[in-house]
Amino acid sequence: NAPFAMLAAVIDPAFTWGDDRRPHTPWDETVIYELHVKGFTRRHPGLPKGMRGTYAGLGSDEAIGHLQDLGVTAVELMPVHHHAYDRHLVERHLSNYWGYNTSAFFAPDIRYSASGKVAEFKTMVKALHSAGIEVILDVVYNHTAEGNHLGPTLSFKGNDNAEYYRLQGDNPRYYMDYTGCGNTLNMRNPNVLQLIMDSLRYWVNEMHVDGFRFDRAAALARELHEVDRLGAFFDILRQDPVLSQVKLIAEPWDLGEGGYQVGNFPNGWAEWNDRYRDTMRAYWKGDGGLIGDFARRLTGSSDLYGRSGRRPYASINYITSHDGFTLNDLVSDNDKHNEANR
């Protein structure tokens, strides 16, 4: 499989950052725009074709000007770690366009690069920073692209399957699947924790990103079985002199038992607040009896965050995201209509 296997590459990390500075936008002034690097720039009429769908395109004056016109202070990039396609999608002749099936936690996906060089990503970050826009990465450390027992062996399975993944105790051929993607990384293992922390520090120190949104973050807090807000993952992040200074956002749920953890993450974390999303949509649709809940969501959801002393900015008040309604469907239809790649 040599023509298709992923290979490690040593790169030249040299880059002239000059006077690049992180914007450090306060939480209560942060306006986040979630986007897909390829999709956002793919059909931009102001970009040359060679720049469309790339980091270079996102770092262009045309793309940045559009974000500034919207009042955006931070872009949240859907996964840019190199990813593979899920087995069940390949069998149906589909692709994992969103990228939530990563396999290389240190490598920006070359499919979004016009030049094929890591420096292109750094140039994009530098350009966004110069415009006062932060860069937040959507990261997927809860599982990998190796999938379940029927999935490919790309790296971790071959190195030490039992060390990197949660296996079923009574039948270790099979994986514990809290993620719905076939496997779950083993957060009880110190080497796995080190891998994740090294990856996060790399993106902060070498790539100058400003924060992370953790996909299915509840899975990262499972040590024995239950979600533990006092778990090792949170402790290490809180004590790390680099990572404790950047924006940390949780998707506060997974697919396992007790996985819905909205309002339960530790101090220092913000959370995607789906209660805000659902209440706003119901109110716009004209559902009755929502004035009280509408007021709570609009003023920071103190019922979710206030009891532990967290401030209103712990709530990421979002309306739409990649895996929900489009903004048009949100206020127009009872059912989603983004069926193209399901």
PDB file of C-alpha atoms in Angstrom, residues 2-255:
ATOM      1  CA  ALA A   2       3.016   2.301  -0.379  1.00  0.00           C
ATOM      2  CA  PRO A   3       1.298   4.661  -2.880  1.00  0.00           C
ATOM      3  CA  PHE A   4      -1.500   5.301  -0.373  1.00  0.00           C
ATOM      4  CA  ALA A   5       0.031   4.971   3.102  1.00  0.00           C
ATOM      5  CA  MET A   6       0.533   8.090   5.185  1.00  0.00           C
ATOM      6  CA  LEU A   7       4.204   8.891   5.677  1.00  0.00           C
ATOM      7  CA  ALA A   8       5.977  11.097   8.190  1.00  0.00           C
ATOM      8  CA  ALA A   9       7.871  14.081   6.832  1.00  0.00           C
ATOM      9  CA  VAL A  10      10.501  16.309   8.403  1.00  0.00           C
ATOM     10  CA  ILE A  11       9.838  19.936   7.524  1.00  0.00           C
ATOM     11  CA  ASP A  12      11.777  23.156   7.800  1.00  0.00           C
ATOM     12  CA  PRO A  13      10.032  25.037  10.631  1.00  0.00           C
ATOM     13  CA  ALA A  14      11.716  28.353   9.840  1.00  0.00           C
ATOM     14  CA  PHE A  15       9.256  31.223   9.449  1.00  0.00           C
ATOM     15  CA  THR A  16       9.526  34.962   9.896  1.00  0.00           C
ATOM     16  CA  TRP A  17       6.746  35.894  12.300  1.00  0.00           C
ATOM     17  CA  GLY A  18       7.977  39.470  12.604  1.00  0.00           C
ATOM     18  CA  ASP A  19       5.810  41.453  15.010  1.00  0.00           C
ATOM     19  CA  ASP A  20       2.932  38.922  14.987  1.00  0.00           C
ATOM     20  CA  ARG A  21       0.848  39.231  18.138  1.00  0.00           C
ATOM     21  CA  ARG A  22      -2.181  37.344  19.285  1.00  0.00           C
ATOM     22  CA  PRO A  23      -5.218  39.637  19.479  1.00  0.00           C
ATOM     23  CA  HIS A  24      -6.176  38.373  22.980  1.00  0.00           C
ATOM     24  CA  THR A  25      -9.782  39.453  22.456  1.00  0.00           C
ATOM     25  CA  PRO A  26     -11.663  39.315  25.785  1.00  0.00           C
ATOM     26  CA  TRP A  27     -14.260  36.547  25.997  1.00  0.00           C
ATOM     27  CA  ASP A  28     -17.132  38.981  26.387  1.00  0.00           C
ATOM     28  CA  GLU A  29     -16.151  40.736  23.139  1.00  0.00           C
ATOM     29  CA  THR A  30     -15.552  37.579  21.109  1.00  0.00           C
ATOM     30  CA  VAL A  31     -17.644  36.910  17.992  1.00  0.00           C
ATOM     31  CA  ILE A  32     -16.868  33.477  16.535  1.00  0.00           C
ATOM     32  CA  TYR A  33     -17.396  32.469  12.907  1.00  0.00           C
ATOM     33  CA  GLU A  34     -17.158  28.720  12.338  1.00  0.00           C
ATOM     34  CA  LEU A  35     -15.918  27.915   8.848  1.00  0.00           C
ATOM     35  CA  HIS A  36     -14.472  25.199   6.652  1.00  0.00           C
ATOM     36  CA  VAL A  37     -11.210  26.305   5.040  1.00  0.00           C
ATOM     37  CA  LYS A  38     -12.076  24.757   1.692  1.00  0.00           C
ATOM     38  CA  GLY A  39     -15.783  25.538   1.655  1.00  0.00           C
ATOM     39  CA  PHE A  40     -15.458  29.154   2.785  1.00  0.00           C
ATOM     40  CA  THR A  41     -13.060  30.098   0.008  1.00  0.00           C
ATOM     41  CA  ARG A  42     -14.008  27.604  -2.716  1.00  0.00           C
ATOM     42  CA  ARG A  43     -16.300  29.880  -4.699  1.00  0.00           C
ATOM     43  CA  HIS A  44     -15.095  33.288  -3.585  1.00  0.00           C
ATOM     44  CA  PRO A  45     -15.343  35.413  -6.743  1.00  0.00           C
ATOM     45  CA  GLY A  46     -12.531  37.702  -5.636  1.00  0.00           C
ATOM     46  CA  LEU A  47      -9.926  34.946  -5.364  1.00  0.00           C
ATOM     47  CA  PRO A  48      -7.807  33.452  -8.146  1.00  0.00           C
ATOM     48  CA  LYS A  49      -8.750  29.823  -8.761  1.00  0.00           C
ATOM     49  CA  GLY A  50      -5.411  28.596  -7.430  1.00  0.00           C
ATOM     50  CA  MET A  51      -6.128  30.164  -4.023  1.00  0.00           C
ATOM     51  CA  ARG A  52      -9.696  28.963  -3.644  1.00  0.00           C
ATOM     52  CA  GLY A  53     -10.195  26.252  -1.048  1.00  0.00           C
ATOM     53  CA  THR A  54      -6.865  26.923   0.654  1.00  0.00           C
ATOM     54  CA  TYR A  55      -5.200  28.463   3.682  1.00  0.00           C
ATOM     55  CA  ALA A  56      -3.814  31.104   1.336  1.00  0.00           C
ATOM     56  CA  GLY A  57      -7.348  31.958   0.271  1.00  0.00           C
ATOM     57  CA  LEU A  58      -8.522  32.334   3.862  1.00  0.00           C
ATOM     58  CA  GLY A  59      -5.573  34.609   4.598  1.00  0.00           C
ATOM     59  CA  SER A  60      -6.273  36.832   1.587  1.00  0.00           C
ATOM     60  CA  ASP A  61      -7.396  40.458   1.823  1.00  0.00           C
ATOM     61  CA  GLU A  62     -10.706  39.525   0.187  1.00  0.00           C
ATOM     62  CA  ALA A  63     -11.616  36.824   2.710  1.00  0.00           C
ATOM     63  CA  ILE A  64     -10.426  38.834   5.698  1.00  0.00           C
ATOM     64  CA  GLY A  65     -12.314  41.909   4.511  1.00  0.00           C
ATOM     65  CA  HIS A  66     -15.540  39.906   4.412  1.00  0.00           C
ATOM     66  CA  LEU A  67     -14.979  38.687   7.989  1.00  0.00           C
ATOM     67  CA  GLN A  68     -14.264  42.221   9.173  1.00  0.00           C
ATOM     68  CA  ASP A  69     -17.442  43.490   7.528  1.00  0.00           C
ATOM     69  CA  LEU A  70     -19.373  40.901   9.553  1.00  0.00           C
ATOM     70  CA  GLY A  71     -17.771  42.038  12.811  1.00  0.00           C
ATOM     71  CA  VAL A  72     -16.049  38.699  13.377  1.00  0.00           C
ATOM     72  CA  THR A  73     -13.252  38.603  15.986  1.00  0.00           C
ATOM     73  CA  ALA A  74     -12.344  34.904  15.737  1.00  0.00           C
ATOM     74  CA  VAL A  75     -12.538  32.181  13.107  1.00  0.00           C
ATOM     75  CA  GLU A  76     -13.095  28.642  14.332  1.00  0.00           C
ATOM     76  CA  LEU A  77     -11.649  26.340  11.697  1.00  0.00           C
ATOM     77  CA  MET A  78     -13.295  22.976  11.244  1.00  0.00           C
ATOM     78  CA  PRO A  79     -10.621  20.259  11.542  1.00  0.00           C
ATOM     79  CA  VAL A  80      -7.390  21.015   9.704  1.00  0.00           C
ATOM     80  CA  HIS A  81      -5.433  18.056  11.092  1.00  0.00           C
ATOM     81  CA  HIS A  82      -4.870  15.586   8.281  1.00  0.00           C
ATOM     82  CA  HIS A  83      -7.847  13.230   8.129  1.00  0.00           C
ATOM     83  CA  ALA A  84      -8.946  10.013   6.448  1.00  0.00           C
ATOM     84  CA  TYR A  85     -12.330   8.916   5.142  1.00  0.00           C
ATOM     85  CA  ASP A  86     -14.529   6.645   7.252  1.00  0.00           C
ATOM     86  CA  ARG A  87     -14.981   3.078   6.020  1.00  0.00           C
ATOM     87  CA  HIS A  88     -18.762   3.337   5.794  1.00  0.00           C
ATOM     88  CA  LEU A  89     -18.473   6.494   3.699  1.00  0.00           C
ATOM     89  CA  VAL A  90     -15.957   4.972   1.320  1.00  0.00           C
ATOM     90  CA  GLU A  91     -18.244   1.996   0.821  1.00  0.00           C
ATOM     91  CA  ARG A  92     -20.999   4.427  -0.188  1.00  0.00           C
ATOM     92  CA  HIS A  93     -18.655   6.419  -2.455  1.00  0.00           C
ATOM     93  CA  LEU A  94     -18.827   9.428  -0.146  1.00  0.00           C
ATOM     94  CA  SER A  95     -16.156  11.481   1.596  1.00  0.00           C
ATOM     95  CA  ASN A  96     -15.671  12.948   5.060  1.00  0.00           C
ATOM     96  CA  TYR A  97     -15.809  16.535   3.889  1.00  0.00           C
ATOM     97  CA  TRP A  98     -15.977  18.086   7.358  1.00  0.00           C
ATOM     98  CA  GLY A  99     -12.784  16.349   8.481  1.00  0.00           C
ATOM     99  CA  TYR A 100     -13.860  14.967  11.869  1.00  0.00           C
ATOM    100  CA  ASN A 101     -11.841  11.781  11.403  1.00  0.00           C
ATOM    101  CA  THR A 102      -8.279  12.882  12.000  1.00  0.00           C
ATOM    102  CA  SER A 103      -5.155  10.764  11.966  1.00  0.00           C
ATOM    103  CA  ALA A 104      -2.197  13.161  12.237  1.00  0.00           C
ATOM    104  CA  PHE A 105      -2.395  15.599  15.144  1.00  0.00           C
ATOM    105  CA  PHE A 106       0.634  17.651  14.057  1.00  0.00           C
ATOM    106  CA  ALA A 107       0.011  17.957  10.312  1.00  0.00           C
ATOM    107  CA  PRO A 108      -2.129  20.620   8.606  1.00  0.00           C
ATOM    108  CA  ASP A 109      -4.142  18.912   5.899  1.00  0.00           C
ATOM    109  CA  ILE A 110      -2.267  19.340   2.639  1.00  0.00           C
ATOM    110  CA  ARG A 111      -5.528  19.169   0.695  1.00  0.00           C
ATOM    111  CA  TYR A 112      -6.216  22.718   1.864  1.00  0.00           C
ATOM    112  CA  SER A 113      -2.827  24.030   0.775  1.00  0.00           C
ATOM    113  CA  ALA A 114      -2.068  25.876  -2.435  1.00  0.00           C
ATOM    114  CA  SER A 115       1.693  25.519  -1.975  1.00  0.00           C
ATOM    115  CA  GLY A 116       2.002  22.201  -0.143  1.00  0.00           C
ATOM    116  CA  LYS A 117       4.070  23.926   2.550  1.00  0.00           C
ATOM    117  CA  VAL A 118       3.346  24.309   6.265  1.00  0.00           C
ATOM    118  CA  ALA A 119       4.436  27.940   6.023  1.00  0.00           C
ATOM    119  CA  GLU A 120       1.207  28.676   4.145  1.00  0.00           C
ATOM    120  CA  PHE A 121      -0.816  27.949   7.288  1.00  0.00           C
ATOM    121  CA  LYS A 122       1.466  30.216   9.325  1.00  0.00           C
ATOM    122  CA  THR A 123       1.111  32.988   6.750  1.00  0.00           C
ATOM    123  CA  MET A 124      -2.679  32.690   7.038  1.00  0.00           C
ATOM    124  CA  VAL A 125      -2.543  32.979  10.834  1.00  0.00           C
ATOM    125  CA  LYS A 126      -0.247  35.993  10.636  1.00  0.00           C
ATOM    126  CA  ALA A 127      -2.574  37.744   8.183  1.00  0.00           C
ATOM    127  CA  LEU A 128      -5.649  37.097  10.338  1.00  0.00           C
ATOM    128  CA  HIS A 129      -3.839  38.341  13.431  1.00  0.00           C
ATOM    129  CA  SER A 130      -2.822  41.538  11.662  1.00  0.00           C
ATOM    130  CA  ALA A 131      -6.541  42.130  11.070  1.00  0.00           C
ATOM    131  CA  GLY A 132      -7.330  41.531  14.759  1.00  0.00           C
ATOM    132  CA  ILE A 133      -8.913  38.112  14.119  1.00  0.00           C
ATOM    133  CA  GLU A 134      -8.091  35.146  16.350  1.00  0.00           C
ATOM    134  CA  VAL A 135      -7.667  31.602  15.019  1.00  0.00           C
ATOM    135  CA  ILE A 136      -9.354  28.786  16.940  1.00  0.00           C
ATOM    136  CA  LEU A 137      -8.934  25.172  15.810  1.00  0.00           C
ATOM    137  CA  ASP A 138     -11.656  22.546  16.059  1.00  0.00           C
ATOM    138  CA  VAL A 139      -9.650  19.524  17.263  1.00  0.00           C
ATOM    139  CA  VAL A 140     -10.675  15.866  17.403  1.00  0.00           C
ATOM    140  CA  TYR A 141      -8.727  14.042  20.112  1.00  0.00           C
ATOM    141  CA  ASN A 142     -11.587  11.814  21.240  1.00  0.00           C
ATOM    142  CA  HIS A 143     -11.012   9.192  18.503  1.00  0.00           C
ATOM    143  CA  THR A 144      -8.883   8.589  15.433  1.00  0.00           C
ATOM    144  CA  ALA A 145      -9.426   7.612  11.816  1.00  0.00           C
ATOM    145  CA  GLU A 146      -8.457   3.991  12.540  1.00  0.00           C
ATOM    146  CA  GLY A 147     -12.071   3.244  13.458  1.00  0.00           C
ATOM    147  CA  ASN A 148     -13.270  -0.004  15.015  1.00  0.00           C
ATOM    148  CA  HIS A 149     -11.966  -3.565  14.634  1.00  0.00           C
ATOM    149  CA  LEU A 150     -12.862  -3.429  10.942  1.00  0.00           C
ATOM    150  CA  GLY A 151     -11.019  -0.167  10.350  1.00  0.00           C
ATOM    151  CA  PRO A 152      -7.556   0.369   8.905  1.00  0.00           C
ATOM    152  CA  THR A 153      -4.263   0.122  10.772  1.00  0.00           C
ATOM    153  CA  LEU A 154      -2.563   3.455  10.123  1.00  0.00           C
ATOM    154  CA  SER A 155      -0.416   4.150  13.171  1.00  0.00           C
ATOM    155  CA  PHE A 156      -1.681   3.765  16.742  1.00  0.00           C
ATOM    156  CA  LYS A 157      -3.118   0.287  16.271  1.00  0.00           C
ATOM    157  CA  GLY A 158       0.217  -0.948  15.007  1.00  0.00           C
ATOM    158  CA  ASN A 159       2.270   0.808  17.689  1.00  0.00           C
ATOM    159  CA  ASP A 160       0.300  -0.346  20.722  1.00  0.00           C
ATOM    160  CA  ASN A 161      -3.409  -0.911  20.273  1.00  0.00           C
ATOM    161  CA  ALA A 162      -4.147  -1.501  23.967  1.00  0.00           C
ATOM    162  CA  GLU A 163      -2.242   1.588  25.053  1.00  0.00           C
ATOM    163  CA  TYR A 164      -3.835   4.108  22.725  1.00  0.00           C
ATOM    164  CA  TYR A 165      -7.446   2.897  22.695  1.00  0.00           C
ATOM    165  CA  ARG A 166     -10.164   1.973  25.151  1.00  0.00           C
ATOM    166  CA  LEU A 167     -10.832  -1.751  24.668  1.00  0.00           C
ATOM    167  CA  GLN A 168     -13.688  -3.844  25.976  1.00  0.00           C
ATOM    168  CA  GLY A 169     -12.480  -5.636  29.099  1.00  0.00           C
ATOM    169  CA  ASP A 170     -14.214  -8.923  28.407  1.00  0.00           C
ATOM    170  CA  ASN A 171     -13.335  -8.990  24.701  1.00  0.00           C
ATOM    171  CA  PRO A 172     -10.382  -6.730  23.834  1.00  0.00           C
ATOM    172  CA  ARG A 173     -10.799  -7.361  20.130  1.00  0.00           C
ATOM    173  CA  TYR A 174     -13.527  -4.719  20.281  1.00  0.00           C
ATOM    174  CA  TYR A 175     -13.348  -1.041  21.201  1.00  0.00           C
ATOM    175  CA  MET A 176     -15.221   1.057  23.729  1.00  0.00           C
ATOM    176  CA  ASP A 177     -17.027   3.539  21.537  1.00  0.00           C
ATOM    177  CA  TYR A 178     -18.093   6.682  23.397  1.00  0.00           C
ATOM    178  CA  THR A 179     -17.721   8.750  20.246  1.00  0.00           C
ATOM    179  CA  GLY A 180     -19.886   7.003  17.687  1.00  0.00           C
ATOM    180  CA  CYS A 181     -16.841   6.732  15.420  1.00  0.00           C
ATOM    181  CA  GLY A 182     -15.643   3.234  16.269  1.00  0.00           C
ATOM    182  CA  ASN A 183     -12.975   3.911  18.882  1.00  0.00           C
ATOM    183  CA  THR A 184     -12.105   6.147  21.834  1.00  0.00           C
ATOM    184  CA  LEU A 185      -8.616   7.299  22.749  1.00  0.00           C
ATOM    185  CA  ASN A 186      -7.423   5.985  26.115  1.00  0.00           C
ATOM    186  CA  MET A 187      -7.180   9.051  28.342  1.00  0.00           C
ATOM    187  CA  ARG A 188      -6.071   6.877  31.259  1.00  0.00           C
ATOM    188  CA  ASN A 189      -2.706   6.345  29.623  1.00  0.00           C
ATOM    189  CA  PRO A 190      -0.025   8.998  30.324  1.00  0.00           C
ATOM    190  CA  ASN A 191       1.518   8.556  26.877  1.00  0.00           C
ATOM    191  CA  VAL A 192      -1.801   9.392  25.232  1.00  0.00           C
ATOM    192  CA  LEU A 193      -2.164  12.473  27.403  1.00  0.00           C
ATOM    193  CA  GLN A 194       1.378  13.516  26.505  1.00  0.00           C
ATOM    194  CA  LEU A 195       0.633  13.067  22.803  1.00  0.00           C
ATOM    195  CA  ILE A 196      -2.383  15.355  23.017  1.00  0.00           C
ATOM    196  CA  MET A 197      -0.597  17.993  25.098  1.00  0.00           C
ATOM    197  CA  ASP A 198       2.408  17.974  22.752  1.00  0.00           C
ATOM    198  CA  SER A 199       0.050  18.458  19.810  1.00  0.00           C
ATOM    199  CA  LEU A 200      -1.770  21.350  21.472  1.00  0.00           C
ATOM    200  CA  ARG A 201       1.486  23.079  22.407  1.00  0.00           C
ATOM    201  CA  TYR A 202       2.775  22.631  18.866  1.00  0.00           C
ATOM    202  CA  TRP A 203      -0.202  24.483  17.401  1.00  0.00           C
ATOM    203  CA  VAL A 204       0.139  27.291  19.946  1.00  0.00           C
ATOM    204  CA  ASN A 205       3.920  27.672  19.944  1.00  0.00           C
ATOM    205  CA  GLU A 206       4.738  26.877  16.306  1.00  0.00           C
ATOM    206  CA  MET A 207       1.533  27.875  14.516  1.00  0.00           C
ATOM    207  CA  HIS A 208       0.472  30.745  16.831  1.00  0.00           C
ATOM    208  CA  VAL A 209      -3.172  29.688  17.089  1.00  0.00           C
ATOM    209  CA  ASP A 210      -5.274  31.307  19.797  1.00  0.00           C
ATOM    210  CA  GLY A 211      -7.385  28.461  21.124  1.00  0.00           C
ATOM    211  CA  PHE A 212      -9.176  25.199  20.554  1.00  0.00           C
ATOM    212  CA  ARG A 213     -12.680  23.831  20.335  1.00  0.00           C
ATOM    213  CA  PHE A 214     -12.624  20.202  21.525  1.00  0.00           C
ATOM    214  CA  ASP A 215     -14.934  17.892  19.613  1.00  0.00           C
ATOM    215  CA  ARG A 216     -16.965  15.599  21.907  1.00  0.00           C
ATOM    216  CA  ALA A 217     -14.960  16.803  24.843  1.00  0.00           C
ATOM    217  CA  ALA A 218     -16.861  14.685  27.373  1.00  0.00           C
ATOM    218  CA  ALA A 219     -14.988  11.638  26.024  1.00  0.00           C
ATOM    219  CA  LEU A 220     -11.700  13.286  27.019  1.00  0.00           C
ATOM    220  CA  ALA A 221     -12.879  13.397  30.634  1.00  0.00           C
ATOM    221  CA  ARG A 222     -13.676   9.679  30.893  1.00  0.00           C
ATOM    222  CA  GLU A 223     -11.080   7.762  32.871  1.00  0.00           C
ATOM    223  CA  LEU A 224     -12.867   4.732  34.285  1.00  0.00           C
ATOM    224  CA  HIS A 225     -16.293   5.138  32.746  1.00  0.00           C
ATOM    225  CA  GLU A 226     -18.082   8.241  33.954  1.00  0.00           C
ATOM    226  CA  VAL A 227     -17.243  11.770  32.833  1.00  0.00           C
ATOM    227  CA  ASP A 228     -14.980  13.274  35.519  1.00  0.00           C
ATOM    228  CA  ARG A 229     -14.571  17.056  35.599  1.00  0.00           C
ATOM    229  CA  LEU A 230     -11.606  16.514  37.949  1.00  0.00           C
ATOM    230  CA  GLY A 231      -9.871  14.134  35.532  1.00  0.00           C
ATOM    231  CA  ALA A 232      -6.215  14.222  34.517  1.00  0.00           C
ATOM    232  CA  PHE A 233      -6.916  15.878  31.169  1.00  0.00           C
ATOM    233  CA  PHE A 234      -8.380  18.961  32.838  1.00  0.00           C
ATOM    234  CA  ASP A 235      -5.665  19.063  35.510  1.00  0.00           C
ATOM    235  CA  ILE A 236      -2.853  19.019  32.979  1.00  0.00           C
ATOM    236  CA  LEU A 237      -4.418  21.757  30.876  1.00  0.00           C
ATOM    237  CA  ARG A 238      -5.073  23.956  33.888  1.00  0.00           C
ATOM    238  CA  GLN A 239      -1.447  23.665  35.068  1.00  0.00           C
ATOM    239  CA  ASP A 240       0.202  24.052  31.679  1.00  0.00           C
ATOM    240  CA  PRO A 241       1.835  27.499  31.375  1.00  0.00           C
ATOM    241  CA  VAL A 242       1.111  27.669  27.625  1.00  0.00           C
ATOM    242  CA  LEU A 243      -2.268  26.016  27.190  1.00  0.00           C
ATOM    243  CA  SER A 244      -3.884  27.598  30.241  1.00  0.00           C
ATOM    244  CA  GLN A 245      -3.475  30.984  28.508  1.00  0.00           C
ATOM    245  CA  VAL A 246      -5.447  30.238  25.323  1.00  0.00           C
ATOM    246  CA  LYS A 247      -9.162  29.940  24.659  1.00  0.00           C
ATOM    247  CA  LEU A 248     -10.547  26.485  25.520  1.00  0.00           C
ATOM    248  CA  ILE A 249     -14.002  25.576  24.216  1.00  0.00           C
ATOM    249  CA  ALA A 250     -15.788  22.283  24.826  1.00  0.00           C
ATOM    250  CA  GLU A 251     -18.420  20.542  22.819  1.00  0.00           C
ATOM    251  CA  PRO A 252     -19.718  19.317  26.178  1.00  0.00           C
ATOM    252  CA  TRP A 253     -21.119  15.944  25.234  1.00  0.00           C
ATOM    253  CA  ASP A 254     -20.327  12.559  23.715  1.00  0.00           C
ATOM    254  CA  LEU A 255     -22.460   9.531  22.860  1.00  0.00           C
TER     255      LEU A 255
END
